[in-house]
């Protein structure tokens, strides 16, 4: 087999609770505007359907740790989310079959350069500058669905420096997890290793260097992230 002209990139992966095996991340799909209360706080139109966007797989930061305050923003926001990870996929998955493709769940953060979002939304430009930058997806360890069951409700909470900022039941999602999988598979052949960040509830806000963010969800392993000094 011919060699590559450069070293290949490391495989992005997540830890699996109670296992030495790793979950290999293929693609990171994200759902935006999936909770009414968040749509309202963003002054967006709640009659519009949720939106689909992506982050690169190497935006994933395993189990938190420290992430730098990124370049190219002065308004860096947290968005706590339920993350669904897939063991199988396909096109046109039905809502009824969707849960059979789920390997497990984790909590994660869709970190956002909020200062760039307004212009992007107003001008109808792509979302990459605001969402798809380096280290923008800290994600905790994956709990297997066979351990926690299929999650349709449960409290998702984010604390910043110990103070609750986001606290909502995932049952309030506009597109539920099974509907998200069905919708995505209308547009993409979902693959084993694809992961889905399912949208954030209300209470998003800015962080500064030194802040400590704790994401929790009943039945899942928690994740803690610290915001480090500005990246150079
Ligand atoms: C406007 C947003 O913040 C979209 C998003 O990422 C979400 O709702 O989640």
Tab-separated table of C-alpha atoms and ligand atoms in Angstrom:
chain	number	residue	atom	x	y	z
A	1	UNK	CA	0.000	0.000	0.000
A	2	UNK	CA	1.304	3.491	-0.876
A	3	UNK	CA	2.393	5.623	2.095
A	4	UNK	CA	0.775	8.960	2.879
A	5	UNK	CA	2.859	12.063	2.120
A	6	UNK	CA	2.136	13.409	5.654
A	7	UNK	CA	1.546	11.741	9.018
A	8	UNK	CA	-2.164	10.929	9.322
A	9	UNK	CA	-4.217	12.726	11.969
A	10	UNK	CA	-5.043	10.945	15.203
A	11	UNK	CA	-8.493	9.353	15.332
A	12	UNK	CA	-10.862	11.582	17.356
A	13	UNK	CA	-12.475	9.503	20.075
A	14	UNK	CA	-14.498	9.506	23.286
A	15	UNK	CA	-14.068	7.406	26.410
A	16	UNK	CA	-16.685	4.785	27.204
A	17	UNK	CA	-17.864	4.498	30.805
A	18	UNK	CA	-16.709	1.241	32.430
A	19	UNK	CA	-14.571	0.173	29.458
A	20	UNK	CA	-10.997	0.466	28.182
A	21	UNK	CA	-12.366	0.670	24.630
A	22	UNK	CA	-12.720	4.022	22.874
A	23	UNK	CA	-15.622	5.312	20.790
A	24	UNK	CA	-14.205	6.530	17.417
A	25	UNK	CA	-15.763	9.824	16.315
A	26	UNK	CA	-16.515	10.064	12.596
A	27	UNK	CA	-18.600	13.228	12.136
A	28	UNK	CA	-20.110	15.732	14.572
A	29	UNK	CA	-23.639	16.795	13.637
A	30	UNK	CA	-25.244	19.568	15.667
A	31	UNK	CA	-28.820	20.743	16.022
A	32	UNK	CA	-29.461	24.436	16.614
A	33	UNK	CA	-32.577	26.152	17.926
A	34	UNK	CA	-34.060	22.954	19.365
A	35	UNK	CA	-35.485	24.416	22.613
A	36	UNK	CA	-38.152	27.155	22.512
A	37	UNK	CA	-36.727	29.000	25.538
A	38	UNK	CA	-33.291	29.259	23.845
A	39	UNK	CA	-34.853	30.467	20.585
A	40	UNK	CA	-36.609	33.206	22.603
A	41	UNK	CA	-33.442	34.289	24.406
A	42	UNK	CA	-31.717	34.546	20.998
A	43	UNK	CA	-34.624	36.692	19.681
A	44	UNK	CA	-35.025	34.202	16.830
A	45	UNK	CA	-38.250	33.098	15.162
A	46	UNK	CA	-39.676	30.114	17.013
A	47	UNK	CA	-41.807	29.163	14.007
A	48	UNK	CA	-38.626	28.223	12.062
A	49	UNK	CA	-37.637	24.550	12.298
A	50	UNK	CA	-34.389	23.632	14.125
A	51	UNK	CA	-31.217	23.863	12.033
A	52	UNK	CA	-28.505	21.329	11.244
A	53	UNK	CA	-24.812	22.264	11.234
A	54	UNK	CA	-21.499	20.461	11.807
A	55	UNK	CA	-18.230	20.699	13.649
A	56	UNK	CA	-15.063	18.880	12.530
A	57	UNK	CA	-14.330	15.635	14.420
A	58	UNK	CA	-11.071	17.109	15.718
A	59	UNK	CA	-13.035	19.866	17.510
A	60	UNK	CA	-13.859	17.166	20.091
A	61	UNK	CA	-12.119	17.525	23.447
A	62	UNK	CA	-12.382	14.353	25.499
A	63	UNK	CA	-13.620	14.651	29.094
A	64	UNK	CA	-13.129	18.350	29.347
A	65	UNK	CA	-9.871	19.216	31.069
A	66	UNK	CA	-8.770	22.704	30.020
A	67	UNK	CA	-9.613	24.443	26.761
A	68	UNK	CA	-7.985	27.726	25.775
A	69	UNK	CA	-10.060	30.881	25.402
A	70	UNK	CA	-10.065	30.805	21.573
A	71	UNK	CA	-8.647	33.303	19.145
A	72	UNK	CA	-11.006	35.490	17.082
A	73	UNK	CA	-13.639	36.135	19.759
A	74	UNK	CA	-14.337	38.460	22.656
A	75	UNK	CA	-17.664	36.761	23.513
A	76	UNK	CA	-17.065	33.048	24.054
A	77	UNK	CA	-20.261	31.210	25.115
A	78	UNK	CA	-21.133	27.840	26.641
A	79	UNK	CA	-24.062	25.783	25.345
A	80	UNK	CA	-24.637	22.590	27.332
A	81	UNK	CA	-26.150	19.721	25.322
A	82	UNK	CA	-27.087	16.049	25.346
A	83	UNK	CA	-24.814	14.209	22.905
A	84	UNK	CA	-26.050	11.048	21.145
A	85	UNK	CA	-23.470	8.679	19.647
A	86	UNK	CA	-24.355	6.214	16.881
A	87	UNK	CA	-23.257	2.606	16.399
A	88	UNK	CA	-24.914	2.277	12.983
A	89	UNK	CA	-26.648	4.451	10.437
A	90	UNK	CA	-28.098	4.642	6.942
A	91	UNK	CA	-30.411	6.828	4.870
A	92	UNK	CA	-34.070	7.420	5.702
A	93	UNK	CA	-34.088	5.891	9.169
A	94	UNK	CA	-37.627	5.870	10.545
A	95	UNK	CA	-38.470	7.506	13.872
A	96	UNK	CA	-39.498	4.049	15.099
A	97	UNK	CA	-36.075	2.534	14.226
A	98	UNK	CA	-33.952	5.478	15.344
A	99	UNK	CA	-33.177	4.257	18.877
A	100	UNK	CA	-31.747	0.996	17.524
A	101	UNK	CA	-28.841	3.012	16.013
A	102	UNK	CA	-27.826	4.632	19.320
A	103	UNK	CA	-24.665	3.332	20.999
A	104	UNK	CA	-24.933	5.692	23.956
A	105	UNK	CA	-25.083	9.204	25.345
A	106	UNK	CA	-22.831	11.854	26.875
A	107	UNK	CA	-23.012	15.455	28.020
A	108	UNK	CA	-21.135	18.045	25.976
A	109	UNK	CA	-20.620	21.713	25.228
A	110	UNK	CA	-21.251	23.374	21.868
A	111	UNK	CA	-18.805	26.246	22.532
A	112	UNK	CA	-19.724	29.263	20.428
A	113	UNK	CA	-18.088	32.499	19.259
A	114	UNK	CA	-21.278	34.470	19.919
A	115	UNK	CA	-19.895	37.758	18.608
A	116	UNK	CA	-19.741	36.282	15.096
A	117	UNK	CA	-23.155	34.630	15.188
A	118	UNK	CA	-25.326	37.700	14.669
A	119	UNK	CA	-23.644	38.738	11.423
A	120	UNK	CA	-23.614	35.184	10.137
A	121	UNK	CA	-27.332	34.729	10.820
A	122	UNK	CA	-28.327	38.147	9.440
A	123	UNK	CA	-26.347	37.674	6.212
A	124	UNK	CA	-27.291	34.004	5.765
A	125	UNK	CA	-23.606	33.011	5.835
A	126	UNK	CA	-22.210	29.586	6.851
A	127	UNK	CA	-21.933	28.946	10.593
A	128	UNK	CA	-18.331	27.637	10.710
A	129	UNK	CA	-16.751	30.810	12.121
A	130	UNK	CA	-19.114	30.800	15.077
A	131	UNK	CA	-19.359	27.050	15.754
A	132	UNK	CA	-16.726	24.896	14.016
A	133	UNK	CA	-13.424	26.127	15.463
A	134	UNK	CA	-10.644	24.197	17.204
A	135	UNK	CA	-11.516	22.548	20.548
A	136	UNK	CA	-15.117	23.786	20.386
A	137	UNK	CA	-16.724	20.489	21.443
A	138	UNK	CA	-15.748	19.258	24.932
A	139	UNK	CA	-17.624	15.971	25.428
A	140	UNK	CA	-17.735	13.656	28.439
A	141	UNK	CA	-17.466	9.854	28.528
A	142	UNK	CA	-20.142	7.839	26.709
A	143	UNK	CA	-22.634	5.825	28.746
A	144	UNK	CA	-23.888	2.873	26.705
A	145	UNK	CA	-27.627	2.820	25.980
A	146	UNK	CA	-27.699	-0.720	27.309
A	147	UNK	CA	-26.670	0.744	30.689
A	148	UNK	CA	-28.851	3.879	30.824
A	149	UNK	CA	-31.738	2.905	28.526
A	150	UNK	CA	-33.177	5.133	25.776
A	151	UNK	CA	-33.192	8.706	27.088
A	152	UNK	CA	-36.342	10.725	26.383
A	153	UNK	CA	-36.416	12.835	29.551
A	154	UNK	CA	-34.059	13.902	32.310
A	155	UNK	CA	-32.578	17.093	33.654
A	156	UNK	CA	-29.590	18.583	31.789
A	157	UNK	CA	-27.693	21.088	33.941
A	158	UNK	CA	-24.730	23.416	33.509
A	159	UNK	CA	-23.011	25.209	36.355
A	160	UNK	CA	-20.395	27.933	35.924
A	161	UNK	CA	-18.155	28.258	38.998
A	162	UNK	CA	-20.800	26.312	40.969
A	163	UNK	CA	-23.765	28.504	39.919
A	164	UNK	CA	-26.562	26.908	37.873
A	165	UNK	CA	-26.859	28.644	34.475
A	166	UNK	CA	-28.731	26.078	32.382
A	167	UNK	CA	-31.242	23.582	33.744
A	168	UNK	CA	-33.879	21.962	31.522
A	169	UNK	CA	-35.461	18.617	30.800
A	170	UNK	CA	-34.381	17.095	27.475
A	171	UNK	CA	-38.074	16.259	26.973
A	172	UNK	CA	-38.443	19.942	25.993
A	173	UNK	CA	-36.518	19.438	22.747
A	174	UNK	CA	-38.525	20.499	19.664
A	175	UNK	CA	-37.063	17.644	17.582
A	176	UNK	CA	-36.763	14.685	19.981
A	177	UNK	CA	-33.700	12.441	19.644
A	178	UNK	CA	-35.476	9.858	17.451
A	179	UNK	CA	-36.800	12.632	15.199
A	180	UNK	CA	-33.312	14.189	14.939
A	181	UNK	CA	-31.877	10.877	13.730
A	182	UNK	CA	-34.710	10.493	11.209
A	183	UNK	CA	-34.328	14.103	9.945
A	184	UNK	CA	-30.536	13.875	9.636
A	185	UNK	CA	-30.809	10.606	7.731
A	186	UNK	CA	-33.040	12.271	5.138
A	187	UNK	CA	-30.000	14.392	4.178
A	188	UNK	CA	-26.966	12.238	5.101
A	189	UNK	CA	-26.136	8.544	5.135
A	190	UNK	CA	-25.484	8.336	8.864
A	191	UNK	CA	-22.484	6.202	9.764
A	192	UNK	CA	-21.228	4.287	12.803
A	193	UNK	CA	-19.169	6.783	14.827
A	194	UNK	CA	-21.296	9.800	13.924
A	195	UNK	CA	-22.263	11.821	16.969
A	196	UNK	CA	-25.068	14.355	17.388
A	197	UNK	CA	-25.108	17.415	19.651
A	198	UNK	CA	-28.836	17.867	20.184
A	199	UNK	CA	-29.153	21.610	20.869
A	200	UNK	CA	-28.977	23.770	23.948
A	201	UNK	CA	-31.676	24.931	26.358
A	202	UNK	CA	-31.984	28.520	27.634
A	203	UNK	CA	-29.390	30.220	29.828
A	204	UNK	CA	-26.390	30.466	27.487
A	205	UNK	CA	-23.748	32.977	28.481
A	206	UNK	CA	-20.164	34.144	28.215
A	207	UNK	CA	-17.142	32.645	29.969
A	208	UNK	CA	-13.767	34.116	30.900
A	209	UNK	CA	-10.374	32.599	31.587
A	210	UNK	CA	-10.424	30.665	34.872
A	211	UNK	CA	-14.132	29.739	34.752
A	212	UNK	CA	-15.008	26.118	35.587
A	213	UNK	CA	-17.989	24.587	33.760
A	214	UNK	CA	-19.780	21.483	35.068
A	215	UNK	CA	-22.225	19.650	32.790
A	216	UNK	CA	-24.475	16.969	34.241
A	217	UNK	CA	-27.403	14.840	33.140
A	218	UNK	CA	-29.218	12.256	35.225
A	219	UNK	CA	-27.845	8.784	34.463
A	220	UNK	CA	-24.760	10.016	32.558
A	221	UNK	CA	-21.160	10.632	33.547
A	222	UNK	CA	-20.589	14.356	34.334
A	223	UNK	CA	-17.990	16.511	32.577
A	224	UNK	CA	-15.937	19.427	33.873
A	225	UNK	CA	-14.068	21.951	31.718
A	226	UNK	CA	-11.850	24.858	32.745
A	227	UNK	CA	-11.337	27.875	30.461
A	228	UNK	CA	-7.622	28.478	30.042
A	229	UNK	CA	-5.665	31.534	28.891
A	230	UNK	CA	-6.227	32.936	25.398
A	231	UNK	CA	-4.899	30.689	22.621
A	232	UNK	CA	-1.955	32.076	20.667
B	1	LIG	C1	-28.457	30.049	17.808
B	1	LIG	C2	-27.794	28.922	18.499
B	1	LIG	O1	-27.161	29.092	19.500
B	1	LIG	C3	-27.938	27.626	17.895
B	1	LIG	C4	-27.448	26.507	18.703
B	1	LIG	O2	-26.310	26.116	18.619
B	1	LIG	C5	-28.387	25.826	19.609
B	1	LIG	O3	-29.541	26.200	19.679
B	1	LIG	O4	-27.961	24.868	20.270
